[in-house]
CSV table of C-alpha atoms in Angstrom, one decimal:
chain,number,residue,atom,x,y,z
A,1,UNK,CA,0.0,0.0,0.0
A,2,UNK,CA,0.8,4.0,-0.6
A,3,UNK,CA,1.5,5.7,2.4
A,4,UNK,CA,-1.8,6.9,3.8
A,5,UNK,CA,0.0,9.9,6.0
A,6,UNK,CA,-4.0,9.8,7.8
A,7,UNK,CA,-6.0,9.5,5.0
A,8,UNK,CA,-9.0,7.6,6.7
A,9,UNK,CA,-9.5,3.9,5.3
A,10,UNK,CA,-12.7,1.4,6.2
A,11,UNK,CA,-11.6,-1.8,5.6
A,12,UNK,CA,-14.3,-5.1,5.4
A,13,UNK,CA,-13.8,-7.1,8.1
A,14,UNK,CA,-14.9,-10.7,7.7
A,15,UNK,CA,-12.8,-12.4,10.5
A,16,UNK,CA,-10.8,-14.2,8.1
A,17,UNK,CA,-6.9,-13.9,7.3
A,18,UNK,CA,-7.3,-12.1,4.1
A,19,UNK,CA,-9.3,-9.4,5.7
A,20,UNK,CA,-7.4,-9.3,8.5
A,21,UNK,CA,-3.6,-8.9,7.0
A,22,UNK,CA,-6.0,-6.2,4.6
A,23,UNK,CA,-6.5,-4.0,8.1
A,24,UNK,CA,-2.8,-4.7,9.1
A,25,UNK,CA,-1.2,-3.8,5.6
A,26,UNK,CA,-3.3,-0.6,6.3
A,27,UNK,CA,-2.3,0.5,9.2
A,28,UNK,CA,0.9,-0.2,8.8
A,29,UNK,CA,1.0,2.2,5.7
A,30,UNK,CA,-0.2,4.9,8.0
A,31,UNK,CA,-3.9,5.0,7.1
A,32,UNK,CA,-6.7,6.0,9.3
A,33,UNK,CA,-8.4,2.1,9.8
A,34,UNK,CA,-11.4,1.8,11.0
A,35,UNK,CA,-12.8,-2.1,10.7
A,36,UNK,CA,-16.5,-2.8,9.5
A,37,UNK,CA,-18.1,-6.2,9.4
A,38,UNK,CA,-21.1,-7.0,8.0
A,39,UNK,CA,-23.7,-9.4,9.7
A,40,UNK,CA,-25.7,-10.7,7.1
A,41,UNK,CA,-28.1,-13.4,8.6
A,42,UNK,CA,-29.2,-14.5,11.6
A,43,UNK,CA,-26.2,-15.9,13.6
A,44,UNK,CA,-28.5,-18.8,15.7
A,45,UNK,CA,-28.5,-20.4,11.8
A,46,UNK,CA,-24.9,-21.2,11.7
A,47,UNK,CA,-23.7,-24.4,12.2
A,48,UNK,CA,-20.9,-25.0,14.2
A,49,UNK,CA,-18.0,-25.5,12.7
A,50,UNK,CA,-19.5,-24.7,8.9
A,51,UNK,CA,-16.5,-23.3,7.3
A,52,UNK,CA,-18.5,-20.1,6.3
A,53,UNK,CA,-17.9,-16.2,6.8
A,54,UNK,CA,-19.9,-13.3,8.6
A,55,UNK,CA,-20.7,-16.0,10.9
A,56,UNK,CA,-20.8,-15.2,14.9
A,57,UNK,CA,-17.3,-16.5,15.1
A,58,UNK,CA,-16.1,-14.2,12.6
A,59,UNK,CA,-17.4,-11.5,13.6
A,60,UNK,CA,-15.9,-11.7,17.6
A,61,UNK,CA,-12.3,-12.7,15.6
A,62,UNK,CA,-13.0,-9.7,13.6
A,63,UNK,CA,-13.0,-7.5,16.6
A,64,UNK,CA,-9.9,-9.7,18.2
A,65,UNK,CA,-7.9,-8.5,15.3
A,66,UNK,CA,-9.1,-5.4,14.9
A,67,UNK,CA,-8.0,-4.6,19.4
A,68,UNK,CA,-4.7,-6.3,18.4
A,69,UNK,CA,-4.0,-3.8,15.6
A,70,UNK,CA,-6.1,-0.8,17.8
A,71,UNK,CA,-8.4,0.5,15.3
A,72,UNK,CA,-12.1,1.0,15.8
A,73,UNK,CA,-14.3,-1.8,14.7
A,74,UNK,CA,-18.2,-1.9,14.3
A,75,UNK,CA,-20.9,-4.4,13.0
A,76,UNK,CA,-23.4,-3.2,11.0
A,77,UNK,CA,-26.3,-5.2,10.0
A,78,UNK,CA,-27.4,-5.6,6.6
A,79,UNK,CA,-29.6,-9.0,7.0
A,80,UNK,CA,-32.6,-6.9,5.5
A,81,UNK,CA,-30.5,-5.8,2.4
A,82,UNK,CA,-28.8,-9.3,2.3
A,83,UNK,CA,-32.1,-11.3,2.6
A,84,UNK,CA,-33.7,-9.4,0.1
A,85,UNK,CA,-30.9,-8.5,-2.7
A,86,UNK,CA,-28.9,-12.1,-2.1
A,87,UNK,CA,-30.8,-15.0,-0.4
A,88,UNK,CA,-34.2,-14.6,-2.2
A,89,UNK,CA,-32.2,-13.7,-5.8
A,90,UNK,CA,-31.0,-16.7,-5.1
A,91,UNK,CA,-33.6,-19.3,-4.3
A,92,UNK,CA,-35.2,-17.5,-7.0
A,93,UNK,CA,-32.9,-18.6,-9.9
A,94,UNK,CA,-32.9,-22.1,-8.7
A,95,UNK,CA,-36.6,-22.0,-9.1
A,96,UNK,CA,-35.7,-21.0,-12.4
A,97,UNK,CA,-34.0,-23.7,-13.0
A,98,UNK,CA,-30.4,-21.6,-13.3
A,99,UNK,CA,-27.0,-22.2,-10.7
A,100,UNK,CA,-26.5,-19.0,-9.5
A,101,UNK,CA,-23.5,-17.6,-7.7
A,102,UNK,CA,-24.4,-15.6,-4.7
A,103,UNK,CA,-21.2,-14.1,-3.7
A,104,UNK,CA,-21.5,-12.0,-7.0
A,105,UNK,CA,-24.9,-10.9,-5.7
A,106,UNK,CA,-23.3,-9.9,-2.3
A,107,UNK,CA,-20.2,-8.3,-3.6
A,108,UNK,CA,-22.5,-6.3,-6.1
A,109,UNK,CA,-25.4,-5.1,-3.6
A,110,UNK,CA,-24.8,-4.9,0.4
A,111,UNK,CA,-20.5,-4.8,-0.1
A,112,UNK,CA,-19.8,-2.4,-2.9
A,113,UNK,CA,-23.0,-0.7,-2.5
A,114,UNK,CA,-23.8,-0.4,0.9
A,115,UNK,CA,-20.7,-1.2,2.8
A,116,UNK,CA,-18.8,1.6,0.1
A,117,UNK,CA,-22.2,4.1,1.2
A,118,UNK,CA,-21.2,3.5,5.1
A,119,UNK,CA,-17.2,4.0,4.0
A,120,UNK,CA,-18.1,7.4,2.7
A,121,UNK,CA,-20.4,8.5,5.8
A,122,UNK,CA,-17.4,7.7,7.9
A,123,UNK,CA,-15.0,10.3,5.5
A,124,UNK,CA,-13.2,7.4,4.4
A,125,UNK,CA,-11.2,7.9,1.0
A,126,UNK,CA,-11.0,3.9,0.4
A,127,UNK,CA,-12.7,0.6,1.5
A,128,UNK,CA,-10.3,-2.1,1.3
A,129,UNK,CA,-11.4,-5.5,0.8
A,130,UNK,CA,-9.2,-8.9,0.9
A,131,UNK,CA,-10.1,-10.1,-2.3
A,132,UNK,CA,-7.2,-11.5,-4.5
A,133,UNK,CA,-7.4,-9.0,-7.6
A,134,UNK,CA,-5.2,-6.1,-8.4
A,135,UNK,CA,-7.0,-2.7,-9.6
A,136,UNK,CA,-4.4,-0.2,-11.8
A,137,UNK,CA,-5.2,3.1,-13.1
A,138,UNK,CA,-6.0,2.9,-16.6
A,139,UNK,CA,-5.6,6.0,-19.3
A,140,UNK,CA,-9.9,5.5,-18.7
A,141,UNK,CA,-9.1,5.3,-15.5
A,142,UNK,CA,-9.5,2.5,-12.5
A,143,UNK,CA,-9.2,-0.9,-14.1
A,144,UNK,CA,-9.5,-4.4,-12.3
A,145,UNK,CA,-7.1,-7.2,-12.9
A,146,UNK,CA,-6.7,-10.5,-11.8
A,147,UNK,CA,-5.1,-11.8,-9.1
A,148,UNK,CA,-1.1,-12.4,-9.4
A,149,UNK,CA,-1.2,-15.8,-8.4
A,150,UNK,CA,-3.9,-17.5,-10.4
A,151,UNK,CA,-4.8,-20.2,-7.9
A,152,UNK,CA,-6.5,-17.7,-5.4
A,153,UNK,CA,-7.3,-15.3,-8.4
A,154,UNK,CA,-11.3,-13.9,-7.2
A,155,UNK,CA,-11.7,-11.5,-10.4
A,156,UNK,CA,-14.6,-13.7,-11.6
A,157,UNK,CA,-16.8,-13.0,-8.6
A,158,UNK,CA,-15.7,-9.5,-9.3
A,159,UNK,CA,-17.0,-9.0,-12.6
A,160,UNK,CA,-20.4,-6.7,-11.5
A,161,UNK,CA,-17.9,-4.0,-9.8
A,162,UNK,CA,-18.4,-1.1,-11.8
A,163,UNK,CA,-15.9,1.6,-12.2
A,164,UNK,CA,-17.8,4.1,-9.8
A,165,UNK,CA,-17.2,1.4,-6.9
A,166,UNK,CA,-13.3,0.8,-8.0
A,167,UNK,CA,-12.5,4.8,-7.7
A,168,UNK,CA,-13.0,3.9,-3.7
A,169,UNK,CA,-11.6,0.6,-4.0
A,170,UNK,CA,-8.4,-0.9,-3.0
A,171,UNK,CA,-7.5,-4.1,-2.7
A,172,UNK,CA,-3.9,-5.1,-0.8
A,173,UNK,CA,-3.6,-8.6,-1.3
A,174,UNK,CA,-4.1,-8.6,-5.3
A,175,UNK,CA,-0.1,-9.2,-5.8
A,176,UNK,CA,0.6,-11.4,-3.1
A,177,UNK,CA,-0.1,-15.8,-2.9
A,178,UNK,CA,-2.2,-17.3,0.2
A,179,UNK,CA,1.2,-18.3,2.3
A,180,UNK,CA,2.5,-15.2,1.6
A,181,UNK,CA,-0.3,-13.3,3.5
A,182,UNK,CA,-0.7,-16.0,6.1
A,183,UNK,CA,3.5,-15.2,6.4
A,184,UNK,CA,1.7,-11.1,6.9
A,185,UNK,CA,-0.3,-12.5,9.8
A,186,UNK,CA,1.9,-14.4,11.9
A,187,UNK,CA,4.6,-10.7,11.7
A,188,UNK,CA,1.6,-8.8,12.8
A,189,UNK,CA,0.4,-11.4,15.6
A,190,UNK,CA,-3.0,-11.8,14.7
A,191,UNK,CA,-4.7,-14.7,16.0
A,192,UNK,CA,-6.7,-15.5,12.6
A,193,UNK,CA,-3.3,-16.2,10.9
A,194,UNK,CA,-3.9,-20.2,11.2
A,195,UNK,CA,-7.5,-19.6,9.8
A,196,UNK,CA,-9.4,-22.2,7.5
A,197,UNK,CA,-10.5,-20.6,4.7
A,198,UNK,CA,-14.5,-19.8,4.1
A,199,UNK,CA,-15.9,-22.9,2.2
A,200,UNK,CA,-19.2,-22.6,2.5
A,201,UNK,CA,-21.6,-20.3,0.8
A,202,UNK,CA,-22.1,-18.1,3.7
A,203,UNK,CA,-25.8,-18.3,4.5
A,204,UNK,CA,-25.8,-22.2,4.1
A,205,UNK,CA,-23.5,-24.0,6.4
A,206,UNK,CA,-22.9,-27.3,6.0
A,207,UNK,CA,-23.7,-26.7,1.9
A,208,UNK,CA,-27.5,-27.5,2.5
A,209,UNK,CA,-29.0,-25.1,0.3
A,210,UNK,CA,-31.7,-26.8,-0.4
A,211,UNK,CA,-33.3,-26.2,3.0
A,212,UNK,CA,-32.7,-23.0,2.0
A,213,UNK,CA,-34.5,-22.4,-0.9
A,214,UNK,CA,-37.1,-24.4,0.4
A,215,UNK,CA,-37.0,-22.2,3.7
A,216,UNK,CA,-37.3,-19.0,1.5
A,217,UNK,CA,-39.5,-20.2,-1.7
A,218,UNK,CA,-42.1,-23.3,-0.6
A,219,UNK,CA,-42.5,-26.0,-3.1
A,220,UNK,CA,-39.0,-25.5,-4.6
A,221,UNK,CA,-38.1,-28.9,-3.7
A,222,UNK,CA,-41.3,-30.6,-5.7
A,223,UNK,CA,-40.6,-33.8,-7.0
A,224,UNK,CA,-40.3,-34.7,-11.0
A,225,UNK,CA,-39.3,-36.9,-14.0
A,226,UNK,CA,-35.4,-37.1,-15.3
A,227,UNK,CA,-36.1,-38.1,-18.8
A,228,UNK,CA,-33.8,-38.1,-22.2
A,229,UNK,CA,-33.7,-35.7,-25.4
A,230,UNK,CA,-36.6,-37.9,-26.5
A,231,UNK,CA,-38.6,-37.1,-23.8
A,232,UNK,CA,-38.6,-40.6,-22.2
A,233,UNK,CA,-39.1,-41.2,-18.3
A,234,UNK,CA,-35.6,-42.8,-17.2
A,235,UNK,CA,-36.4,-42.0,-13.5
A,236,UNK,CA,-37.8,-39.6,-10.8
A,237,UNK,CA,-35.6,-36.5,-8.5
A,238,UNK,CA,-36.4,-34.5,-6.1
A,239,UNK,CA,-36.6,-31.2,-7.1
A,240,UNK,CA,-34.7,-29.8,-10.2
A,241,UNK,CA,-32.5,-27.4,-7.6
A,242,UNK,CA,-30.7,-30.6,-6.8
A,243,UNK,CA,-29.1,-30.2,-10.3
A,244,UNK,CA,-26.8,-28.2,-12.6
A,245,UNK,CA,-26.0,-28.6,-16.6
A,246,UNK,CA,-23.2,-30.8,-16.7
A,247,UNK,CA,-23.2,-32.7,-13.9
A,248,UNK,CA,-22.8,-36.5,-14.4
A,249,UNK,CA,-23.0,-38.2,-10.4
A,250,UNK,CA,-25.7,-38.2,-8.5
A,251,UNK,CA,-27.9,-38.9,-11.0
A,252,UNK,CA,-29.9,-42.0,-9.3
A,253,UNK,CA,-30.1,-43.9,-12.7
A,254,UNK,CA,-28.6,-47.0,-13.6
A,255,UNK,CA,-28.4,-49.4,-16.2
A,256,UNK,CA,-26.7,-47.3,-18.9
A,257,UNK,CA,-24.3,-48.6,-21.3
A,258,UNK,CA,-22.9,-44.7,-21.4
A,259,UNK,CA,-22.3,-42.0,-18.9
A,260,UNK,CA,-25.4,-39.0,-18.7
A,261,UNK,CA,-24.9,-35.4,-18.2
A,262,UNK,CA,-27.4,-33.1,-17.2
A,263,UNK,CA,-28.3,-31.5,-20.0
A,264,UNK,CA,-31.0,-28.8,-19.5
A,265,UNK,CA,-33.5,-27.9,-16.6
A,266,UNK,CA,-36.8,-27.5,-17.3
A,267,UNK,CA,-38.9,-25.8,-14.6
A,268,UNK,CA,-42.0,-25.6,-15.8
A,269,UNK,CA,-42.4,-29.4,-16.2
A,270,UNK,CA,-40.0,-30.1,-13.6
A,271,UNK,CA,-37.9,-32.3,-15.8
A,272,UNK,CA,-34.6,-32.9,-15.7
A,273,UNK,CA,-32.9,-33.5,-18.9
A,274,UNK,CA,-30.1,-35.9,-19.8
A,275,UNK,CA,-27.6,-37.3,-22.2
A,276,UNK,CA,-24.6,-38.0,-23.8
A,277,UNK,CA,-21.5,-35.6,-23.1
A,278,UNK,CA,-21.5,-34.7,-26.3
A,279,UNK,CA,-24.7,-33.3,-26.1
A,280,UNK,CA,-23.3,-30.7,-23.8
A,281,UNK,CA,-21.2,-29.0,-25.8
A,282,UNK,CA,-22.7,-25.1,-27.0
A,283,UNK,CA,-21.0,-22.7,-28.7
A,284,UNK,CA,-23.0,-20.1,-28.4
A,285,UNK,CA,-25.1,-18.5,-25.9
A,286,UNK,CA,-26.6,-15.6,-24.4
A,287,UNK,CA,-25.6,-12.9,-21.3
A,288,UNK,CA,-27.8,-10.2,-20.0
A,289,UNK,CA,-26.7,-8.1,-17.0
A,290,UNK,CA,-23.5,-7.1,-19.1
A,291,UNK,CA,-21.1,-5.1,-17.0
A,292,UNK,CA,-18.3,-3.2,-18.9
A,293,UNK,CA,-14.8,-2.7,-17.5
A,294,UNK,CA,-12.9,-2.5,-20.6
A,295,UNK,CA,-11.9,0.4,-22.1
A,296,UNK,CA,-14.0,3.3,-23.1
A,297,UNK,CA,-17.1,3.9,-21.9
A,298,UNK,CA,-19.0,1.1,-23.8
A,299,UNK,CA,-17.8,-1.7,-25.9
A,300,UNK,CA,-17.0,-1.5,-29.6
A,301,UNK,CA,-20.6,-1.9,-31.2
A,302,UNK,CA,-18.8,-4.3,-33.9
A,303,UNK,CA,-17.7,-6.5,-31.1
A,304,UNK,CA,-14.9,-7.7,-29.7
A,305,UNK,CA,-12.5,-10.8,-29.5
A,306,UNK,CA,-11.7,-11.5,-25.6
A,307,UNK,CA,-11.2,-14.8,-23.0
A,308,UNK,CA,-14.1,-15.8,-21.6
A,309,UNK,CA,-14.6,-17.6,-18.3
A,310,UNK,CA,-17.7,-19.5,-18.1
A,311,UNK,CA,-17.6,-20.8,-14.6
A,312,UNK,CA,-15.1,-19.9,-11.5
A,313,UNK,CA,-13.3,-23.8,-11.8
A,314,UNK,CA,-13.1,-23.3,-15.7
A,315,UNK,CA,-10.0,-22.4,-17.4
A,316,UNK,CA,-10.7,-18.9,-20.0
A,317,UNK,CA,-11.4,-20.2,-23.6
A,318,UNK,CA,-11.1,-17.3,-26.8
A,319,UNK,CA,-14.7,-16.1,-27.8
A,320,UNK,CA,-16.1,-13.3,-29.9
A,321,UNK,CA,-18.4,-11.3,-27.9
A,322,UNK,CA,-21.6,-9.3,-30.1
A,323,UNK,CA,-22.6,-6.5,-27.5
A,324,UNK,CA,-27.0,-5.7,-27.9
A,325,UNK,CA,-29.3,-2.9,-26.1
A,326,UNK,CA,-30.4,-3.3,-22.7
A,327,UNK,CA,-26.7,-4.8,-21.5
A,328,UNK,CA,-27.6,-7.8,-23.2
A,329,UNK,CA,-24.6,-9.9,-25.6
A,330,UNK,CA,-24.2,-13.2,-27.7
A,331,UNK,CA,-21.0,-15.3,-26.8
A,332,UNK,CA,-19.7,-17.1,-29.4
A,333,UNK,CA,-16.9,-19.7,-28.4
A,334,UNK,CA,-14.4,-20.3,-30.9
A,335,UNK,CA,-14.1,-24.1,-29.6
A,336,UNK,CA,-17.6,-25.7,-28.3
A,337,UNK,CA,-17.6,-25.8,-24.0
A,338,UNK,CA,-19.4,-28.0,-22.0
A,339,UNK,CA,-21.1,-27.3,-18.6
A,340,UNK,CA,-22.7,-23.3,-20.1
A,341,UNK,CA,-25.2,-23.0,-17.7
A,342,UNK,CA,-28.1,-20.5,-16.9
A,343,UNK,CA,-27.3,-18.6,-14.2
A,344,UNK,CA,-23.3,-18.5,-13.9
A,345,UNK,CA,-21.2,-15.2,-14.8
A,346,UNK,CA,-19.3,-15.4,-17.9
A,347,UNK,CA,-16.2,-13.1,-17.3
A,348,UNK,CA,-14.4,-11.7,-20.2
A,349,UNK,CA,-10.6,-10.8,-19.9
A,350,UNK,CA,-7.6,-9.2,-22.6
A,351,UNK,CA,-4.8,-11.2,-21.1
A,352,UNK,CA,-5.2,-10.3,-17.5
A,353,UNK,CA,-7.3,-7.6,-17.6
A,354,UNK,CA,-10.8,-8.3,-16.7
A,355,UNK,CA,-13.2,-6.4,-19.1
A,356,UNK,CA,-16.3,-7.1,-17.7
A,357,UNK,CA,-18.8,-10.3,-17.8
A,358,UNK,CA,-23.0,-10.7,-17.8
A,359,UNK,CA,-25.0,-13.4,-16.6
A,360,UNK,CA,-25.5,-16.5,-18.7
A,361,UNK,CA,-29.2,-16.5,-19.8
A,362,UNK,CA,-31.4,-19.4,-20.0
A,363,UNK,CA,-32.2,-18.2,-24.1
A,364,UNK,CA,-31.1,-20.6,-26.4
A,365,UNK,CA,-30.0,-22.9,-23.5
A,366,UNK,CA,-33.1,-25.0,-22.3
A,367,UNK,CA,-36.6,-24.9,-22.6
């Protein structure tokens, strides 16, 4: 970090290491700290020992760190804004039938829009935040690149941060690898240092969304028919949530000379559809939600050549991207992928820039 000779800096809190050496790196750079963490749901939910974040745990480690480094620390509660803008978006587009990815939701709404509102009623100049991604100053000015060490590299969850939010943003971590800021830690003494890392989405501990969604949206969970491209029964599931495009165990059916793949969800029959592998494979599809971080103001109208990333565990493959009205584009892969499913970012990137990304719609997809 630039020495802060006082500037005032709110850094987000979670309890965990990254956050943690985020606040040290901070202070030690001369900055004004003060800590926020968010509580985001009701804290009786959490189940001990669910390797999750803004849990009650994380939020008294929060406040351990934050004494040990002596800067101010306060929890502010966003479970209405969270509830409302990430858990119900969320069982929602599994009732849809899509895979969503929540943490895009929460860095887009309650952390880069609220938790940046609260930054700026404290005077801050920054909110820092331990994600591994590295912003620059472009010639159009803020830009958001990935992380330096690809393994822990967070840019795809990052892809909805719009340049208004990285004029504020700072992120301290973006050139360093995991043991390097675990190293951070144990120099500053903080007792997080030793940390697991967050596993679990954080409002489902223990990875049992579907209590979740059936918590939030009744009847989610309604029982159906998995059937073939030719629309015959092969067996029954137990709600279409319970599935994703692509995946191939966990299916419940036997007595198949070949492996099946989910192939498309259909909601409104509550069908689950399957096949060969081969049968996966799209080379074209649909985004809507569009985000621009590349450079200009918009995207070239004639398109643009860029890698895209389709899911967070998928490597980038070369696509031409057609930009439409209304934040709305057309991917077209130059090699077919498998697993393009409704509801997951694609991410576009020019080497390791990150250009932007939209939301994979169901058009064109499944039925």
């Amino acid at each position: 970090m630039a020495p802060g000779r006082g500037r005032r800096a709110v850094v987000a809190m979670s309890g965990g290491v990254d956050s943690s050496v985020t606040a040290a790196l901070l202070v030690e750079a001369g900055y004004d700290v003060v800590g926020l963490t968010m509580q985001l749901y009701d804290q009786g939910q959490a189940v001990a020992g669910g390797r999750t974040c803004c849990a009650g745990q994380d939020i008294h480690d929060a406040r351990r760190v934050a004494d040990r480094l002596g800067i101010p620390h306060y929890v502010v509660d966003y479970e209405g804004a969270f509830r409302r803008d990430v858990m119900e978006r969320f069982a929602d587009s599994y009732v849809r039938g899509e895979t969503p990815v929540p943490c895009v939701l929460c860095n887009q709404t309650v952390k880069f829009r609220d938790l940046l509102g609260a930054a700026r009623d404290l005077g801050a100049e920054i909110l820092a935040t331990g994600h591994y991604v590295r912003r620059r100053e472009a010639a159009d000015g803020p830009a958001l690149w990935r992380g330096r060490d690809s393994a822990k590299d967070q840019s795809y969850f990052l892809f909805a941060t719009t340049r208004a939010h990285l004029a504020m943003l700072r992120f301290p971590l973006g050139d360093l690898t995991k043991d390097q800021t675990r190293a951070l830690a144990r120099r500053h003494g903080l007792a997080v240092a030793g940390k697991a890392e967050s596993q679990d989405i954080c409002f489902v501990p223990g990875g049992d969304y579907a209590r979740v969604v059936e918590r939030l949206r009744p009847g989610a969970l309604d029982p159906g028919d998995i059937v073939d491209q030719a629309g015959r029964v092969l067996g029954r599931h137990d709600g279409i949530m319970h599935y994703t495009v692509g995946q191939r165990r966990g299916l419940g059916i036997g007595g198949t000379e070949a492996p099946l793949y989910v192939l498309q969800l259909r909601p409104g029959r509550r069908e689950v559809v399957v096949g060969p592998r081969e049968a996966l494979a799209r080379d074209r599809f649909a985004l809507h939600g569009l985000n621009w971080l590349g450079p200009g103001t918009a995207p070239p109208e004639t398109g643009i050549r860029a890698m895209v990333k389709i899911r967070n565990t998928f490597d980038p493959v070369p696509a031409t991207v057609e930009v439409h009205a209304d934040a709305r584009a057309r991917v077209t892969l130059e090699t077919p992928a498998h697993g393009v499913a409704p509801g997951q970012a694609c991410v576009l990137y020019e080497g390791e820039r990150v250009l932007g990304g939209g939301w994979i719609a169901r058009e064109g997809l499944s039925e």
